[in-house]
PDB file of C-alpha atoms and ligand atoms in Angstrom:
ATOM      1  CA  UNK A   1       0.000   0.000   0.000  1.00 39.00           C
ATOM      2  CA  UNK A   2       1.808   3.420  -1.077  1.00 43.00           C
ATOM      3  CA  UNK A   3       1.616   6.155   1.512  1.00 43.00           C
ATOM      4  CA  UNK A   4      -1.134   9.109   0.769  1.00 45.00           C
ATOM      5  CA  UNK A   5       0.773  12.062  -0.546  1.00 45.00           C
ATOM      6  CA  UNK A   6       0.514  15.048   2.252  1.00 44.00           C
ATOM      7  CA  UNK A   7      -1.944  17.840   1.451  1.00 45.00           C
ATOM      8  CA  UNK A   8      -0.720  20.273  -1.114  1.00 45.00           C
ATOM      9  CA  UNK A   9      -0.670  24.013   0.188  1.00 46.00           C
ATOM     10  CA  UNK A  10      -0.574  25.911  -3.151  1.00 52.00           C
ATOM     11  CA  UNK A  11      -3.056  28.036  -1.972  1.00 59.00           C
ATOM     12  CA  UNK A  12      -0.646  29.950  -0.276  1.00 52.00           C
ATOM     13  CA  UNK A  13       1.138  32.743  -2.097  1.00 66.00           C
ATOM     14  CA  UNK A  14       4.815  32.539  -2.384  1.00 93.00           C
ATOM     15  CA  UNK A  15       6.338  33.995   1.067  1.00 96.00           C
ATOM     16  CA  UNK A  16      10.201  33.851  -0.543  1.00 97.00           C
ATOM     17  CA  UNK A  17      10.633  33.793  -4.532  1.00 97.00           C
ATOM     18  CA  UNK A  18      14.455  33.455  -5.415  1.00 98.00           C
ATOM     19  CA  UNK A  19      14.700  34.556  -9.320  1.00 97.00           C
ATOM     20  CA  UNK A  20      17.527  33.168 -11.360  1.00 98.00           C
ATOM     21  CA  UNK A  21      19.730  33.111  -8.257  1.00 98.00           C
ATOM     22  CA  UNK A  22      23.922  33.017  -9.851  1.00 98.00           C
ATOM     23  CA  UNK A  23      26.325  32.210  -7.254  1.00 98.00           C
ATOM     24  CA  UNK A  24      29.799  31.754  -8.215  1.00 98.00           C
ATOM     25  CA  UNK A  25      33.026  30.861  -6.136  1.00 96.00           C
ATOM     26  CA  UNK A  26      35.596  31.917  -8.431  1.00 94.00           C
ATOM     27  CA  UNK A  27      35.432  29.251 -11.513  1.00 92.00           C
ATOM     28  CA  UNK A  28      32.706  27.215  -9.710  1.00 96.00           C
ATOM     29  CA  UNK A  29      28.881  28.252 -10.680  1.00 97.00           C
ATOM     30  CA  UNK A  30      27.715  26.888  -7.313  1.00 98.00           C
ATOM     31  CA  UNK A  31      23.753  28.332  -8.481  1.00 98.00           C
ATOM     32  CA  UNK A  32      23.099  28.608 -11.957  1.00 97.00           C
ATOM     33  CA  UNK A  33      20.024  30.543 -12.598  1.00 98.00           C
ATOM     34  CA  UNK A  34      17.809  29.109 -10.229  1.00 98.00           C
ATOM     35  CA  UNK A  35      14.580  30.351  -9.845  1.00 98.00           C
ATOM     36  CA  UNK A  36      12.101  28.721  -7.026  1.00 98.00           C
ATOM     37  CA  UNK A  37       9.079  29.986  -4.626  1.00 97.00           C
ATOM     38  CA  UNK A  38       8.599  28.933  -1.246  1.00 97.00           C
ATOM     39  CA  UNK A  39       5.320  29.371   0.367  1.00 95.00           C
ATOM     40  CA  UNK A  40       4.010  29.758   3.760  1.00 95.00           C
ATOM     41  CA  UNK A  41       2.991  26.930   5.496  1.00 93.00           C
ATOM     42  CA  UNK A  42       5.082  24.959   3.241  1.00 95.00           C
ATOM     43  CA  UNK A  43       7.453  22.258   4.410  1.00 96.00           C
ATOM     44  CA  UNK A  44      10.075  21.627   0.986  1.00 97.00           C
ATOM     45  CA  UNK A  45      12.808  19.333   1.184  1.00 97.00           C
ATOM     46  CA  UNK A  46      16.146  19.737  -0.634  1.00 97.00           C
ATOM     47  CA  UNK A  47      18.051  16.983  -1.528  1.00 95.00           C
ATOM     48  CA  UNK A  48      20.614  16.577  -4.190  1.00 93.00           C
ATOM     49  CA  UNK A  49      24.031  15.062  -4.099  1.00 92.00           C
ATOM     50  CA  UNK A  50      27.339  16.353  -2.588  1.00 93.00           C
ATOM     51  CA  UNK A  51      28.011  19.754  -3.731  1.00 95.00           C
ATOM     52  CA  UNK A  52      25.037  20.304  -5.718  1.00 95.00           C
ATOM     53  CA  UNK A  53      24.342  23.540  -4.154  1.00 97.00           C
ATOM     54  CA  UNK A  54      21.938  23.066  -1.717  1.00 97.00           C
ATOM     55  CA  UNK A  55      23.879  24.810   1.201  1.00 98.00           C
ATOM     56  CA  UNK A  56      24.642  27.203  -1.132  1.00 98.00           C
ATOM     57  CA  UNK A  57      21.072  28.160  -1.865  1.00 98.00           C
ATOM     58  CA  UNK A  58      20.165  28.748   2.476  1.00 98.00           C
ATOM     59  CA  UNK A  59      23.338  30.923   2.348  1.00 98.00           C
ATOM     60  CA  UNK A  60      21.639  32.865  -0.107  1.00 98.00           C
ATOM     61  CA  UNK A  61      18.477  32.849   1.358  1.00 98.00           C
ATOM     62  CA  UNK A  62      19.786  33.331   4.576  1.00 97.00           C
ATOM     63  CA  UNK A  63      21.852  36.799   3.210  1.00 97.00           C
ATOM     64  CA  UNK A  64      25.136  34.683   4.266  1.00 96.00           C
ATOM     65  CA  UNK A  65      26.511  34.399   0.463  1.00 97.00           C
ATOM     66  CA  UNK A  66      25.398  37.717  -1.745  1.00 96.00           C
ATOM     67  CA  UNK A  67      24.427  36.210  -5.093  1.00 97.00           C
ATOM     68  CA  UNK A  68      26.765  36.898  -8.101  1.00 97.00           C
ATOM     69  CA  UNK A  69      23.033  37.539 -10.154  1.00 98.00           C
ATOM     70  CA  UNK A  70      19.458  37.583  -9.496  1.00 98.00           C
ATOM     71  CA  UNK A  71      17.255  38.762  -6.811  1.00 97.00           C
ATOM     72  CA  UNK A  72      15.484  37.275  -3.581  1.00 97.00           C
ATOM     73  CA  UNK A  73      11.969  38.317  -2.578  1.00 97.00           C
ATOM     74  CA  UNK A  74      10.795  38.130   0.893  1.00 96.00           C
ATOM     75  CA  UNK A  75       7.075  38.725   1.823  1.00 93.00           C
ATOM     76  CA  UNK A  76       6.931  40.911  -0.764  1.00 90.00           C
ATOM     77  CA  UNK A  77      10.338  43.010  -0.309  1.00 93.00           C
ATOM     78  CA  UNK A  78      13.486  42.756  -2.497  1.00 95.00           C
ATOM     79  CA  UNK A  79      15.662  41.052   0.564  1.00 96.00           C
ATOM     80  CA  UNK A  80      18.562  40.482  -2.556  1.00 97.00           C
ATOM     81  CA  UNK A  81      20.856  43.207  -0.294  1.00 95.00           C
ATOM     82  CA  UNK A  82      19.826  42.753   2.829  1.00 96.00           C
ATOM     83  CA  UNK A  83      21.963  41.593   5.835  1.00 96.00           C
ATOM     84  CA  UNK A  84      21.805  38.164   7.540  1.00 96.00           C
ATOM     85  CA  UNK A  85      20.745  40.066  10.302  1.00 95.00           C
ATOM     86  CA  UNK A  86      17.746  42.043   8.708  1.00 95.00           C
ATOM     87  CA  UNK A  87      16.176  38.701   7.706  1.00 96.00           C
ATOM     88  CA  UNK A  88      16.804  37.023  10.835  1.00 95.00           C
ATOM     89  CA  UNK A  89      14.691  39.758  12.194  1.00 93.00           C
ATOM     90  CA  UNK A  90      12.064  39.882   9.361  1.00 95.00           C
ATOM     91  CA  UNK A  91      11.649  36.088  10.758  1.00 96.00           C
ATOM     92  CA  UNK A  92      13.967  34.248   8.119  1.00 97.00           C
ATOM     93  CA  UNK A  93      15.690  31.484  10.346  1.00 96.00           C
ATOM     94  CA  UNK A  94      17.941  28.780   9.827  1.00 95.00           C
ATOM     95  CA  UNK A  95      20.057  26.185  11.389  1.00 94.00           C
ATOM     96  CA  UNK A  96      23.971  25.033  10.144  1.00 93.00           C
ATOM     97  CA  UNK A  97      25.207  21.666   8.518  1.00 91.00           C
ATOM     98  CA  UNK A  98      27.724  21.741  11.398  1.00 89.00           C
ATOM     99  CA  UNK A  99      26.295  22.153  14.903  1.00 87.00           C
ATOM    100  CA  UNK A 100      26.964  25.410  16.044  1.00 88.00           C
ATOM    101  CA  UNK A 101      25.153  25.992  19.270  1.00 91.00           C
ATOM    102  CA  UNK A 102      27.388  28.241  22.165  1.00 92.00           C
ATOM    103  CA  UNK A 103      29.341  25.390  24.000  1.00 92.00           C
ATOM    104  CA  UNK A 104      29.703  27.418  27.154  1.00 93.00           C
ATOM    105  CA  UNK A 105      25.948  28.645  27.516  1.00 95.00           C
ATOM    106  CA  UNK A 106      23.317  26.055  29.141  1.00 96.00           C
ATOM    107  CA  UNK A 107      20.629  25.086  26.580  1.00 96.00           C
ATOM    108  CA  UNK A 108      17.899  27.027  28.146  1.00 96.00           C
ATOM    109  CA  UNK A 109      20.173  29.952  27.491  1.00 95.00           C
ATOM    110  CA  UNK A 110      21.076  28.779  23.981  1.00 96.00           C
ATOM    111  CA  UNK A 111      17.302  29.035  22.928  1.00 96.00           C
ATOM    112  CA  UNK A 112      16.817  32.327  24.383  1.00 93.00           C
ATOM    113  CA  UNK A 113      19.721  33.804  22.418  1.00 92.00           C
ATOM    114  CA  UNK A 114      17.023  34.460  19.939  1.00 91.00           C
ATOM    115  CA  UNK A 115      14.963  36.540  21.626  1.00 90.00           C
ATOM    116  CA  UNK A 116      17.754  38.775  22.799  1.00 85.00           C
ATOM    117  CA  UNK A 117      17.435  41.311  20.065  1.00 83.00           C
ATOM    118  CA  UNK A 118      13.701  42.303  20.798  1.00 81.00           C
ATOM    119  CA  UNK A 119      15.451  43.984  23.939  1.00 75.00           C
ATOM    120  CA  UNK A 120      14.200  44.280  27.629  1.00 67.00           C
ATOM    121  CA  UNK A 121      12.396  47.668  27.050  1.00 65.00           C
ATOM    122  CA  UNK A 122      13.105  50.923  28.775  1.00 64.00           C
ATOM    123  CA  UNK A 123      17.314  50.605  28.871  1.00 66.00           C
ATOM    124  CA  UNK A 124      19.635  50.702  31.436  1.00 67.00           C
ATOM    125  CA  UNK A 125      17.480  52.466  34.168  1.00 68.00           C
ATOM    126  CA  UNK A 126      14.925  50.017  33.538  1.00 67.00           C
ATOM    127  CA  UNK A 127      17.701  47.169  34.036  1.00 70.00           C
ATOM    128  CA  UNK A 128      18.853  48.780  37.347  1.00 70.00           C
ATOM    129  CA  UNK A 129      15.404  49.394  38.785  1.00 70.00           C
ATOM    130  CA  UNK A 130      14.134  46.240  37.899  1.00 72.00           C
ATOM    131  CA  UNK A 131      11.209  48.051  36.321  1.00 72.00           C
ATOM    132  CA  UNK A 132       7.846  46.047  36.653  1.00 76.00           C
ATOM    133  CA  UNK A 133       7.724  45.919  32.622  1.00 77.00           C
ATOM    134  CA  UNK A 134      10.933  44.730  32.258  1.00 75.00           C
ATOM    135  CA  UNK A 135      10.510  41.687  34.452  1.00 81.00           C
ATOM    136  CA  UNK A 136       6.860  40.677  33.045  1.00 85.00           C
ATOM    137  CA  UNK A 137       9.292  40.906  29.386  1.00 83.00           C
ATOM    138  CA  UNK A 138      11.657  38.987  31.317  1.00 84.00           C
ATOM    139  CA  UNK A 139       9.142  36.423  32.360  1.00 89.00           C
ATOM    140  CA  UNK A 140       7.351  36.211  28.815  1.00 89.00           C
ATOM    141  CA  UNK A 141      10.790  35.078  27.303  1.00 89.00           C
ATOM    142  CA  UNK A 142      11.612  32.374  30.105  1.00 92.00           C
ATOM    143  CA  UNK A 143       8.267  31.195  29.642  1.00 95.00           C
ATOM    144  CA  UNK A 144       8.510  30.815  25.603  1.00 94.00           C
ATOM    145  CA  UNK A 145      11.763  29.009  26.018  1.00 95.00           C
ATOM    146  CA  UNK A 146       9.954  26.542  28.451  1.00 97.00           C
ATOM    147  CA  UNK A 147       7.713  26.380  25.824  1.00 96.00           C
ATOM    148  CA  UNK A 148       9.436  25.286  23.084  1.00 97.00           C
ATOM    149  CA  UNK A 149      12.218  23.511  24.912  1.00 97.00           C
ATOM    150  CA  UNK A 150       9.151  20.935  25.886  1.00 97.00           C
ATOM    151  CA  UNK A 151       8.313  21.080  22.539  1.00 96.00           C
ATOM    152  CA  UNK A 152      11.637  19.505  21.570  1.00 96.00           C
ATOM    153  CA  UNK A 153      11.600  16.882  24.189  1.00 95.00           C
ATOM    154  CA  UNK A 154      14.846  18.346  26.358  1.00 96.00           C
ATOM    155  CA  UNK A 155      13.586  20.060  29.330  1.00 97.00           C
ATOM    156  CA  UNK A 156      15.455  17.697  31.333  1.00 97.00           C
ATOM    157  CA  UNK A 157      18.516  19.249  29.990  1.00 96.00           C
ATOM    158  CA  UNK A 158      17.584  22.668  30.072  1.00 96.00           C
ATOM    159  CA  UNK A 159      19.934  23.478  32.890  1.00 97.00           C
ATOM    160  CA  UNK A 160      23.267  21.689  30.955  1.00 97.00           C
ATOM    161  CA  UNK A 161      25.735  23.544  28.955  1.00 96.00           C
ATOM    162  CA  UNK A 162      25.631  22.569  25.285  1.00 95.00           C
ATOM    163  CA  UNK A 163      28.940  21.914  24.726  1.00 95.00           C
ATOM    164  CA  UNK A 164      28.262  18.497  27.576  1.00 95.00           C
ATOM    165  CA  UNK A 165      25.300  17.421  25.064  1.00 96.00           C
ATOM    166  CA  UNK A 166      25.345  14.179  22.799  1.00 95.00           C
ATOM    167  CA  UNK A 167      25.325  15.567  19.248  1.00 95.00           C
ATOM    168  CA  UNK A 168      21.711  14.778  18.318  1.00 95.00           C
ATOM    169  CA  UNK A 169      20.625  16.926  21.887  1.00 96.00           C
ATOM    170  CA  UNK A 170      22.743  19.863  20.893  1.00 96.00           C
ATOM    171  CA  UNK A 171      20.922  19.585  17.402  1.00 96.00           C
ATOM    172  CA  UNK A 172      17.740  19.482  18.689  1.00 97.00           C
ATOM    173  CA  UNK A 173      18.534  22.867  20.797  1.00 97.00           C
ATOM    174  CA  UNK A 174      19.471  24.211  17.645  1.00 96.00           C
ATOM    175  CA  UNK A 175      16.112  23.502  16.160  1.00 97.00           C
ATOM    176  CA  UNK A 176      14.716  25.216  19.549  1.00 97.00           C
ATOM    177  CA  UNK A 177      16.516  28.043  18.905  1.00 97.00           C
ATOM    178  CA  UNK A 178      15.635  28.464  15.402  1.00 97.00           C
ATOM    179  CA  UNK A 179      11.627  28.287  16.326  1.00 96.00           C
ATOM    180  CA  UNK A 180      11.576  29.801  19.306  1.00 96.00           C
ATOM    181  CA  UNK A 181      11.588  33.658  17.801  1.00 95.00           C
ATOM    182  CA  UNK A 182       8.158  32.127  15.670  1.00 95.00           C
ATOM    183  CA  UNK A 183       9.922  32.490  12.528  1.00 96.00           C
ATOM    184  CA  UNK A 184       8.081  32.842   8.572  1.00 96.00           C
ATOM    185  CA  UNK A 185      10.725  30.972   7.303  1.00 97.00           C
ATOM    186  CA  UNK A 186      12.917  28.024   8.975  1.00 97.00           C
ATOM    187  CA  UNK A 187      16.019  26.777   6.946  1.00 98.00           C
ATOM    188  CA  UNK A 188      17.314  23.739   8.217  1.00 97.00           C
ATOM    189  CA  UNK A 189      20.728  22.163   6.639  1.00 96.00           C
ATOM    190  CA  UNK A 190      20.829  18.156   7.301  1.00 95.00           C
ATOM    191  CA  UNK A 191      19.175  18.860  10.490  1.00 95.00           C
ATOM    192  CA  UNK A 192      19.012  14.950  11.827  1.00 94.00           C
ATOM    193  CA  UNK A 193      22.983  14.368  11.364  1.00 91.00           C
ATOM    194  CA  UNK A 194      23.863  12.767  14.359  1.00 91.00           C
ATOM    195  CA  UNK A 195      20.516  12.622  15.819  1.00 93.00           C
ATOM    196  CA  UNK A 196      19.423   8.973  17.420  1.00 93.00           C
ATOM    197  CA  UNK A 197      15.334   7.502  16.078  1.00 93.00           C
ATOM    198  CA  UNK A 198      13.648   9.339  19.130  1.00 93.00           C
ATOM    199  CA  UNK A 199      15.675  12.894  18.225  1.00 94.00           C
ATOM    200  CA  UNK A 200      13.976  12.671  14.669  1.00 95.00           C
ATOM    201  CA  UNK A 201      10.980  12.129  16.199  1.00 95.00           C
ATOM    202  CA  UNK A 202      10.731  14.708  18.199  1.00 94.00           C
ATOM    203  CA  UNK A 203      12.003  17.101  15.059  1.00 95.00           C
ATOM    204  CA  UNK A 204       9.573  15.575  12.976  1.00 95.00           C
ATOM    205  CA  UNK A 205       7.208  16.188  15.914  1.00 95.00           C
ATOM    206  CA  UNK A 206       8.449  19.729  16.171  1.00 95.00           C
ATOM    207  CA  UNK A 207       8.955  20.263  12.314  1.00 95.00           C
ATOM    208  CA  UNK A 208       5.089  20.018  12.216  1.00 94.00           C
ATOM    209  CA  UNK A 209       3.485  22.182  14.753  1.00 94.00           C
ATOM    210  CA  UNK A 210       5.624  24.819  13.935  1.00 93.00           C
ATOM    211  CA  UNK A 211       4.258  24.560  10.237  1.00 92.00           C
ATOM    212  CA  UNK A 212       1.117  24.429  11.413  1.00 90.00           C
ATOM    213  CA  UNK A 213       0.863  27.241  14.351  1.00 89.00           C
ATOM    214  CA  UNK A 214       2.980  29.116  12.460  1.00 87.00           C
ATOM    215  CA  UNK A 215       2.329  29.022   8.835  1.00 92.00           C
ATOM    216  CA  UNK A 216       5.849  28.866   8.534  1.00 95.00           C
ATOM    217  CA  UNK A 217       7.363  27.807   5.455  1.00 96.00           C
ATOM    218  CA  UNK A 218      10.637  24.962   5.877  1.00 97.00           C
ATOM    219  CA  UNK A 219      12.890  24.170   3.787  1.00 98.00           C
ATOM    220  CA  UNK A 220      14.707  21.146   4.945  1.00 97.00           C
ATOM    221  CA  UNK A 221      18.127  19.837   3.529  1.00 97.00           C
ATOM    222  CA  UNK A 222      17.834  15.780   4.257  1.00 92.00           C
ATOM    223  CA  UNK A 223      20.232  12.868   2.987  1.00 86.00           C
ATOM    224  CA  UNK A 224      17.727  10.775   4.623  1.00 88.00           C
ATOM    225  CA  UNK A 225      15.354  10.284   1.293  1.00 87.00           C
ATOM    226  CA  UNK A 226      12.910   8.255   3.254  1.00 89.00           C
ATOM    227  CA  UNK A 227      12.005  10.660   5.998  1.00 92.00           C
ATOM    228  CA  UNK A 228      12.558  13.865   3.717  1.00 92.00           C
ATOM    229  CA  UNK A 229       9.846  12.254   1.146  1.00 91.00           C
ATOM    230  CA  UNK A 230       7.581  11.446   4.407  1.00 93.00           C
ATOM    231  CA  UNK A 231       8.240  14.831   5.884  1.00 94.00           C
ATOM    232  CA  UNK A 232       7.717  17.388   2.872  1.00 96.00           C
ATOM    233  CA  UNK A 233       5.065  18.625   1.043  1.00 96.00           C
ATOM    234  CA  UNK A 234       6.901  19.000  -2.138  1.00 97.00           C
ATOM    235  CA  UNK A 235      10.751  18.370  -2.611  1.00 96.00           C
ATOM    236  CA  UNK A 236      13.137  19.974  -4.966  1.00 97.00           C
ATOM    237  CA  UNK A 237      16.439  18.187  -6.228  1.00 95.00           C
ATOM    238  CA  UNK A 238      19.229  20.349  -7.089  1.00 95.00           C
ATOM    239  CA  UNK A 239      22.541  19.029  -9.327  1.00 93.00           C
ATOM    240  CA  UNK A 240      25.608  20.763 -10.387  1.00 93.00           C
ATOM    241  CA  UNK A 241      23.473  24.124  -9.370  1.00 97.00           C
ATOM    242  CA  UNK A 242      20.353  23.736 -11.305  1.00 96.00           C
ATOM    243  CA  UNK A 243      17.248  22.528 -10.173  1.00 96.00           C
ATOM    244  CA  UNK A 244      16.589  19.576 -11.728  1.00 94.00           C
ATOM    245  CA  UNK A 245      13.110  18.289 -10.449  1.00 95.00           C
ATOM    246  CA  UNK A 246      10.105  20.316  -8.095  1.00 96.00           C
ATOM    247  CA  UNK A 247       7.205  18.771  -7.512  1.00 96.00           C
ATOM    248  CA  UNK A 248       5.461  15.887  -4.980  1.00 96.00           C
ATOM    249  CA  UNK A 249       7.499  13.779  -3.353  1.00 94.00           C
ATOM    250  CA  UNK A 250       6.351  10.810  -5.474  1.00 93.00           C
ATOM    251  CA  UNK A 251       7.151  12.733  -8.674  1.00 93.00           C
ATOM    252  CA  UNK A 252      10.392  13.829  -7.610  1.00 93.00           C
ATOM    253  CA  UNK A 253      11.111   9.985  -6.732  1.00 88.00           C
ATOM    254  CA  UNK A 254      10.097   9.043 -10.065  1.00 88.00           C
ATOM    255  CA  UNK A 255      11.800  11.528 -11.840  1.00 88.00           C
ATOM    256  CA  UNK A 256      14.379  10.252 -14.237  1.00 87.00           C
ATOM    257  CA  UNK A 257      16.799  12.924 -14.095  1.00 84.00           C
ATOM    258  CA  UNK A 258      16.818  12.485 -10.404  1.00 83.00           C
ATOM    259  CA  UNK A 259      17.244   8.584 -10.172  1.00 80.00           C
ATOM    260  CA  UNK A 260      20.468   9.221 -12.405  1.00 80.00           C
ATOM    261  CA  UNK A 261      21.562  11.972 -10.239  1.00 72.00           C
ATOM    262  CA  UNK A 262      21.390  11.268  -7.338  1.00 67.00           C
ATOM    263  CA  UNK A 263      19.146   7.965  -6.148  1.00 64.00           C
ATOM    264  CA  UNK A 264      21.338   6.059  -8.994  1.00 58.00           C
ATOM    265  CA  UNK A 265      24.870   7.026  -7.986  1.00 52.00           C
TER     266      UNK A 265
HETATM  267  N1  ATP B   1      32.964  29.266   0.189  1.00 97.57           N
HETATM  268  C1  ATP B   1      33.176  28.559  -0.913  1.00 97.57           C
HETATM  269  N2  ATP B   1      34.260  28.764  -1.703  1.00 97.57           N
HETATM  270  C2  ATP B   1      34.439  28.071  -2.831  1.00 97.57           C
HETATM  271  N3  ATP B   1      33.612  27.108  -3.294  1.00 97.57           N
HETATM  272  C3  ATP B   1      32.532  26.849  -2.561  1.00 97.57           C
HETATM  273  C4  ATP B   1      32.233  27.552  -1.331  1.00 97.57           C
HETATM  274  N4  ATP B   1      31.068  27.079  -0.816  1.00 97.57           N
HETATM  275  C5  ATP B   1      30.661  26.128  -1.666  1.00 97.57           C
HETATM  276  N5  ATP B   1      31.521  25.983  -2.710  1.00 97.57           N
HETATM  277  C6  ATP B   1      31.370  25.064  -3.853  1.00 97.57           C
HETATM  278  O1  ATP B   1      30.065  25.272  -4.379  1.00 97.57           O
HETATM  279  C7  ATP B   1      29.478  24.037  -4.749  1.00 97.57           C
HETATM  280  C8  ATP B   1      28.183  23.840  -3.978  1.00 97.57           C
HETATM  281  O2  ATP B   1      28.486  23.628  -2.590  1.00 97.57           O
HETATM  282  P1  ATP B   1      27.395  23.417  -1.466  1.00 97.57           P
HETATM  283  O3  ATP B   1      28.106  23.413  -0.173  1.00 97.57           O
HETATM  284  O4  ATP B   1      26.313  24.396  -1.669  1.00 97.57           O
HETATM  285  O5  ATP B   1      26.850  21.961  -1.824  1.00 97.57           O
HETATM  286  P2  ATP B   1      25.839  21.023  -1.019  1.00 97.57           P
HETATM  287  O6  ATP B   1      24.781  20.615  -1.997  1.00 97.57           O
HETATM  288  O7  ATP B   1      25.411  21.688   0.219  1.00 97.57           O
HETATM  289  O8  ATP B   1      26.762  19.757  -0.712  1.00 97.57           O
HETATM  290  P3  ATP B   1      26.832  18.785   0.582  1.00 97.57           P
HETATM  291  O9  ATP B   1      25.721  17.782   0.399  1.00 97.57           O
HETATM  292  O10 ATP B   1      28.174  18.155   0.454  1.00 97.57           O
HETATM  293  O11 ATP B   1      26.677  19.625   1.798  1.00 97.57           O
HETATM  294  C9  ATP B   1      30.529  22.965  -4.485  1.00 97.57           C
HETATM  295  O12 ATP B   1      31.229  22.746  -5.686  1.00 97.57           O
HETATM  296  C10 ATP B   1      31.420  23.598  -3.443  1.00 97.57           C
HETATM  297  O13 ATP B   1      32.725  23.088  -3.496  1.00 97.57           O
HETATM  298 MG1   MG B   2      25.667  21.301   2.210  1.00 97.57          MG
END
């Protein structure tokens, strides 16, 4: 019996539209004219094989790599310019293919990170007479982080410093910290890498509500083809910097281009 496809969401309108995206590193053409829409509530996996370009395309996204040609749309706005930080705060959020949360900071702490830039309210006087507002702020934040730290199944490790966490924990905090800010857009890259069956799970687990309460769209990087085809709503296989298939996940499967590319190597 084959698996029923997951509900299309085409009905919403495109919340990022990259158009023919060019990034070169020197004599490499690591994007070559790609052009692709992302929509809210949207979860699009990204697979391809080594060095295809798929990093490539959530550094542009992300404003980490400026792109040699092309533009990038965000909710409307030409984002092609913009800073890293300017999207992080327009609610464009990713995660790294290496784990990078703070070593030194506890988990707790490593999720709330991300709310740090909304700022306590009222400055240093507030700070030093531990205005009323301040703490309710204060209190807001903590809470949120509770939140989503249950969310992600590691409450129990709230309290530890990151760096003392098994690889697939400190990944899941780094999924924590991506949501926790409620982002539009979460850009994950090979997100389960080191994480055991119950830690992809729980980001599965997570993965979804934050599509869902949210309207968030995700674009997920997987090597894992069978949980990336279970997990997205419509995938999109990059080779040599050129997409080569978009569509369902059973198309994509099928797709002959793709089989050679990357299923058949
Ligand atoms: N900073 C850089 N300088 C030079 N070349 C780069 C740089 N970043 C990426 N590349 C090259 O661009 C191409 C695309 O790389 P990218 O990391 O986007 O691939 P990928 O699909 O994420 O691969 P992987 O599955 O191995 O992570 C590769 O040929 C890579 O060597
Ligand atoms: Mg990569």
């Amino acid at each position: 019996m084959t698996e029923p496809e997951p509900e299309t969401t085409s009905e919403f309108p495109p919340l990022l539209r990259c158009v023919d995206v060019t990034v070169r590193f020197g004599g490499v053409i690591a994007l070559d004219r790609v052009s692709l829409d992302f929509r809210a509530g949207e979860v699009c996996g990204l697979i391809g094989p080594n060095g295809a370009g798929k990093t490539t395309l959530l550094d542009a996204i992300s404003g980490i790599t400026a792109p040699s040609a092309g533009q990038i749309h965000f909710a409307g706005a030409d984002a092609t310019r913009r800073s890293p930080t300017w999207r992080a705060r327009n609610g464009i959020r990713r995660t790294f293919q290496r784990q990078q949360c703070f070593g030194w900071l506890t988990a707790q702490h490593n999720v709330m990170t991300a709310l740090e830039w909304h700022g306590g309210g009222g400055g240093l006087l507030a700070d030093l007479a531990r205005s009323p507002a301040r703490l309710r702020r204060e209190k807001a934040r903590r809470q949120r982080a509770a939140e989503v730290l249950e969310l992600c199944g590691i409450t129990s490790v709230a309290h530890l410093p990151a760096a003392r966490l098994p690889l697939g924990t400190a990944r899941i905090v780094e999924l924590a910290r991506a949501i926790v800010d409620r982002p539009r857009m979460l850009l994950l890259d090979e997100p389960t890498s080191g994480m055991e069956e119950a830690e992809v799970e729980i980001f599965d687990h997570a993965v979804r509500a934050v599509r869902s309460e949210e309207n968030c769209a995700v674009v997920i990087i997987e090597h894992d083809v069978g949980l990336v085809m279970r997990m997205s709503d419509r995938v999109v296989a990059l080779d040599l910097g050129r997409v080569l298939a978009d569509g369902t996940p059973t198309e994509v499967r099928s797709h002959p281009e793709v089989v050679a590319a990357y299923f058949g190597r």
